[in-house]
Amino acid sequence: ALFNIIKDHTVVLYSSIPGHFETTDLKPNGKIWDIYSDLPGNPPYEFDFTLSMCTSASEEGECYNREHSWPRSWYGEGGNEIYPMHSDLFHVYPVDAWVNEQRSNFPYGVVNSPTTTTLNGGKLGPNSTPGYSGTVFEPIDAYKGDLARTYFYMATRYEDLISDWNTNSPQADAILDGASYPAFEPWFLTMLISWHEADPVSEKEMNRNNAVYDIQGNRNPFIDDPGFVQLIWGDGFDPEPENHVTAFSAQTITLSWTDAAGPTPPEAYLIRMSEVGFGDILDPVDGMPVANNFWDKNVPFGMETCTFGELSPGTVYYFKIFSYRGSGSGIDYKTDGDIPQISIQAR
């Protein structure tokens, strides 16, 4: 169903992509949003759109070019420029040219022993995920979800073609299973789902999704509704949480009462608390108002409830409630007779 919704998008020329990047991959500071060099909050370097794109570079930070996050050789023998995949903006990103060359057409994966590490922490080396031991490129955590959702898009948008792509290169065969569904090898699909869940959809992705939609007329449905991933490739449900909460306790106590009756009702109440005992609770003094604090609460007439918070579980707390009228130096507390009191253990 999603394939039928997002297929037949408006195909742009490959030569027009640099101009489109100025809306699809624009940082708030006007720089290029390069997912291979960016380090959120502290990138090692940034590129300007005024810098011409290059075909190759001798070192990192020199220039940028167009990265097919889904390598061209995977959907066409010999890396042919096959449309519409060749210019589909959902998988073509502006990135550092040198890093792009290092990534080459290797799959994404998890690298524990890198042979190359980029300035932002991207890693090239043998895959450590069970199921494949070849060379892979691992982007930083901040963009793993972005690329996972890109791959889910590609498998959906090209559902009618992808079953033949695994024969185009050994790298494509490493991640594709030769079918239209599930499309990915188990090791790769498991990794993509984990990346998708660990790095949720960001504002950057939503903005890029909208910008590409304005150009191509289709959207990445896994950005619009991340739950589609589990519905299609998972068990049909969002994953169950791994753990229960800890330190489960009632750290608040809520007191309740029925307002005092009579021809002269109180205007408010002072509730005083102690963790020692009722005898530790002093009677308030007329003409000396008590301010609200951890141990004392003032509640207006008619409210009939009061909550004390940040309490220690297991501790018994003691409370007395005093009616009063007036305010300031004219405040008059009722301290004679039997003062209502109660003790409660916080749990």
XYZ file of C-alpha atoms in Angstrom:
347
model
C 0.000 0.000 0.000
C 2.813 2.413 0.847
C 4.549 1.532 -2.411
C 1.460 2.564 -4.353
C 1.316 5.851 -2.462
C 4.954 6.905 -2.898
C 5.792 5.475 -6.353
C 5.813 7.513 -9.565
C 7.453 10.510 -7.941
C 8.683 13.453 -9.970
C 12.167 12.515 -11.177
C 14.742 15.285 -10.946
C 17.916 15.546 -13.000
C 21.073 14.418 -11.257
C 22.698 17.717 -12.238
C 19.981 19.632 -10.367
C 20.675 17.949 -7.020
C 23.246 20.486 -5.741
C 20.641 23.234 -6.030
C 18.061 21.104 -4.226
C 20.487 20.473 -1.366
C 20.146 24.152 -0.469
C 16.627 23.427 0.781
C 16.804 19.728 1.698
C 20.064 19.831 3.663
C 20.348 23.345 5.049
C 21.518 23.781 8.636
C 19.948 26.541 10.739
C 23.274 28.399 10.514
C 23.208 28.348 6.704
C 25.814 25.599 6.346
C 25.477 22.233 4.612
C 24.044 19.473 6.790
C 26.610 16.739 6.152
C 25.716 13.597 8.096
C 29.218 12.139 7.554
C 31.036 15.061 9.136
C 28.502 16.661 11.463
C 28.905 16.198 15.196
C 25.823 17.743 16.820
C 26.870 20.782 18.786
C 30.530 20.643 17.818
C 31.238 19.684 14.182
C 34.944 19.451 13.255
C 34.269 21.493 10.123
C 31.381 22.710 7.962
C 30.851 23.371 4.269
C 29.252 26.396 2.583
C 26.884 26.060 -0.359
C 29.080 28.548 -2.197
C 31.769 25.841 -2.319
C 31.693 23.950 -5.603
C 31.100 20.238 -5.433
C 34.055 18.026 -6.233
C 34.518 14.524 -7.592
C 37.271 13.460 -5.192
C 39.384 14.772 -2.328
C 42.814 14.024 -0.874
C 41.808 14.632 2.740
C 38.786 15.125 4.972
C 37.269 18.603 5.115
C 38.467 19.580 1.638
C 35.158 19.556 -0.264
C 31.818 17.800 -0.535
C 29.875 15.844 -3.119
C 26.768 13.713 -3.639
C 26.589 10.498 -1.637
C 24.288 7.702 -2.716
C 23.624 6.228 0.709
C 22.223 3.276 -1.252
C 25.234 2.761 -3.564
C 24.599 3.029 -7.277
C 26.241 -0.310 -7.992
C 23.584 -2.033 -5.894
C 20.753 -1.195 -8.295
C 22.675 -1.329 -11.577
C 25.578 -3.322 -12.890
C 28.733 -1.277 -13.260
C 27.294 1.646 -11.325
C 25.110 2.774 -14.219
C 23.178 5.973 -13.683
C 19.760 4.389 -13.580
C 16.742 6.605 -12.946
C 14.711 7.180 -10.856
C 17.012 5.734 -8.151
C 20.034 7.703 -9.358
C 18.553 11.072 -8.374
C 16.078 10.095 -5.653
C 16.748 12.751 -3.029
C 15.591 10.549 -0.197
C 18.832 8.583 -0.402
C 21.204 11.128 -1.950
C 22.927 13.313 0.650
C 25.623 16.026 0.540
C 28.676 14.643 2.357
C 32.411 15.087 2.703
C 33.993 13.794 -0.515
C 36.891 12.018 1.204
C 34.599 10.231 3.662
C 32.328 9.328 0.752
C 35.288 7.665 -0.967
C 36.170 5.726 2.179
C 32.608 4.501 2.589
C 32.615 3.527 -1.106
C 29.882 0.928 -1.750
C 30.321 -0.876 1.560
C 27.182 -1.639 3.574
C 26.431 0.099 6.834
C 27.244 -1.917 9.911
C 28.788 -1.928 13.370
C 32.569 -1.577 13.680
C 34.488 -2.461 16.836
C 37.989 -2.466 15.300
C 38.094 0.389 12.779
C 40.763 0.683 10.123
C 39.656 4.282 9.484
C 37.919 6.746 11.804
C 36.552 10.049 10.539
C 36.792 13.321 12.447
C 33.202 13.060 13.667
C 33.578 9.440 14.765
C 32.368 7.492 11.726
C 34.174 4.155 11.404
C 35.249 1.887 8.556
C 36.280 -1.686 9.256
C 35.112 -5.289 9.640
C 31.505 -5.764 10.659
C 31.056 -7.032 14.208
C 27.355 -7.856 13.864
C 26.752 -11.632 13.638
C 25.777 -12.639 10.121
C 28.383 -10.728 8.120
C 32.112 -10.152 8.638
C 32.965 -8.027 5.616
C 33.944 -4.354 5.540
C 31.232 -1.895 6.589
C 30.873 1.780 7.422
C 29.323 2.822 10.739
C 27.908 6.383 10.937
C 27.637 8.141 14.283
C 24.628 7.357 16.481
C 22.932 10.703 15.730
C 22.280 9.676 12.108
C 21.802 5.910 12.322
C 18.027 6.286 12.530
C 18.040 8.655 9.552
C 19.850 6.102 7.396
C 17.746 3.179 8.642
C 14.583 5.015 7.621
C 16.241 5.851 4.296
C 16.751 2.125 3.691
C 13.193 1.279 4.688
C 12.090 3.923 2.177
C 14.243 2.411 -0.584
C 12.902 -1.099 0.036
C 9.350 0.257 -0.134
C 9.673 2.741 -3.008
C 11.448 0.162 -5.184
C 9.553 -2.890 -4.009
C 8.964 -3.860 -7.650
C 12.695 -3.848 -8.480
C 14.650 -4.735 -5.362
C 14.361 -8.520 -5.674
C 16.950 -8.447 -8.490
C 19.437 -6.065 -6.889
C 21.267 -8.592 -4.734
C 22.975 -9.963 -7.861
C 24.509 -6.616 -8.811
C 27.390 -6.649 -6.327
C 28.781 -8.695 -3.439
C 28.013 -5.794 -1.082
C 24.391 -5.680 -2.213
C 24.158 -9.440 -1.781
C 25.431 -9.079 1.782
C 22.375 -7.070 2.857
C 19.637 -8.098 0.386
C 17.861 -11.449 0.441
C 16.744 -11.552 -3.216
C 13.063 -11.020 -2.458
C 10.780 -7.998 -2.524
C 9.907 -8.751 1.091
C 11.409 -8.615 3.611
C 14.138 -7.506 1.147
C 16.922 -7.451 3.764
C 19.082 -10.213 5.181
C 18.189 -10.991 8.822
C 21.398 -9.536 10.303
C 20.933 -6.269 8.423
C 17.215 -5.964 9.112
C 17.778 -6.513 12.832
C 20.404 -3.779 12.830
C 18.214 -1.338 10.889
C 15.311 -1.818 13.282
C 17.594 -1.274 16.281
C 18.987 1.908 14.711
C 15.479 3.110 13.917
C 14.360 2.589 17.509
C 17.487 3.978 19.183
C 17.577 7.171 17.080
C 13.974 8.447 16.737
C 12.791 10.819 14.011
C 14.340 14.262 14.446
C 13.204 17.720 13.409
C 15.965 17.633 10.789
C 14.397 14.548 9.192
C 10.906 16.013 9.252
C 12.136 19.205 7.602
C 14.048 17.216 4.975
C 11.010 15.030 4.329
C 8.902 18.135 3.689
C 11.556 19.700 1.465
C 11.940 16.586 -0.688
C 8.150 16.306 -0.926
C 8.040 19.837 -2.356
C 10.505 18.711 -5.047
C 9.587 15.094 -5.816
C 5.964 14.943 -4.685
C 6.438 11.861 -2.500
C 7.396 11.289 1.117
C 9.304 8.886 3.326
C 6.423 7.233 5.209
C 8.750 5.955 7.946
C 9.479 9.544 8.947
C 5.803 10.480 8.902
C 4.804 7.389 10.900
C 7.743 5.500 12.473
C 5.339 2.776 13.622
C 5.156 1.461 10.050
C 8.552 -0.205 10.595
C 7.195 -2.586 13.237
C 3.960 -3.125 11.326
C 5.874 -4.202 8.208
C 9.118 -5.754 9.422
C 8.469 -6.372 13.103
C 5.846 -8.287 15.010
C 3.117 -5.779 14.232
C 3.431 -4.022 17.555
C 5.739 -1.466 19.041
C 8.481 -3.266 20.994
C 7.774 -4.136 24.614
C 9.802 -2.080 27.116
C 12.887 -3.909 28.339
C 12.640 -3.122 32.041
C 10.267 -2.212 34.835
C 10.619 1.022 36.805
C 12.814 1.071 39.876
C 12.366 2.795 43.248
C 8.578 2.439 42.914
C 7.139 4.285 45.907
C 4.557 6.752 47.145
C 6.614 9.822 47.874
C 3.586 12.029 48.383
C 0.793 11.984 50.960
C -2.546 13.612 50.248
C -4.717 14.575 53.223
C -8.451 15.195 53.005
C -11.138 16.477 55.380
C -14.589 18.010 55.578
C -14.635 21.755 56.114
C -15.382 23.035 59.622
C -19.008 24.083 60.118
C -20.656 26.729 62.271
C -21.764 30.353 62.101
C -18.123 31.504 61.994
C -16.300 29.169 59.587
C -12.528 29.403 59.108
C -11.080 31.264 56.161
C -8.223 28.784 55.743
C -6.251 25.991 57.383
C -2.634 25.469 58.389
C -1.468 21.849 58.117
C 1.781 21.120 59.954
C 3.850 17.953 59.495
C 6.536 16.182 61.551
C 8.482 12.923 61.136
C 9.116 12.721 64.917
C 5.657 12.702 66.477
C 2.550 14.739 67.268
C 4.297 16.345 70.246
C 6.903 17.791 67.889
C 4.251 19.855 66.087
C 4.034 23.302 67.688
C 0.811 25.279 67.905
C 0.919 28.353 65.650
C 0.867 31.750 67.393
C -1.824 34.371 66.736
C -0.512 37.326 64.778
C 2.424 35.310 63.343
C 1.535 33.766 59.971
C 3.352 30.559 58.937
C 4.656 30.524 55.361
C 4.359 27.475 53.091
C 7.378 25.186 53.216
C 8.231 21.476 53.260
C 6.629 21.036 56.726
C 3.773 23.564 56.582
C 0.980 24.149 54.072
C -1.759 26.785 54.003
C -4.991 25.717 52.309
C -7.993 27.991 51.667
C -11.427 27.106 53.039
C -13.361 24.934 50.578
C -10.420 23.041 49.078
C -10.550 20.141 51.589
C -7.311 18.453 50.369
C -3.581 19.049 50.752
C -0.567 17.136 49.353
C 2.894 16.861 50.890
C 5.628 15.713 48.504
C 9.258 14.521 48.340
C 8.714 12.217 51.306
C 10.891 9.235 52.272
C 9.282 5.821 51.672
C 8.873 3.839 54.876
C 8.856 6.903 57.117
C 5.824 7.659 59.311
C 4.686 11.287 59.073
C 2.502 13.089 61.625
C 0.045 15.856 60.752
C -2.108 18.402 62.611
C -4.561 20.818 61.024
C -5.355 24.248 62.509
C -8.286 26.399 61.411
C -7.751 30.157 61.219
C -9.241 33.462 60.185
C -7.583 36.708 59.197
C -4.104 37.328 57.830
C -0.838 39.049 58.673
C -0.663 40.439 62.177
C -4.433 39.873 62.460
C -4.300 36.130 61.907
C -6.169 34.139 64.597
C -5.537 30.377 64.923
C -7.868 27.950 66.717
C -5.534 26.037 69.054
C -7.917 25.076 71.858
C -9.917 21.854 72.050
C -8.907 18.637 70.298
C -6.718 19.474 67.310
C -7.400 17.006 64.447
C -4.329 14.827 63.840
C -3.305 11.826 61.778
C -0.193 9.730 61.119
C 0.582 8.043 57.764
C 3.504 5.968 56.508
C 4.891 6.931 53.119
C 5.346 3.869 50.902
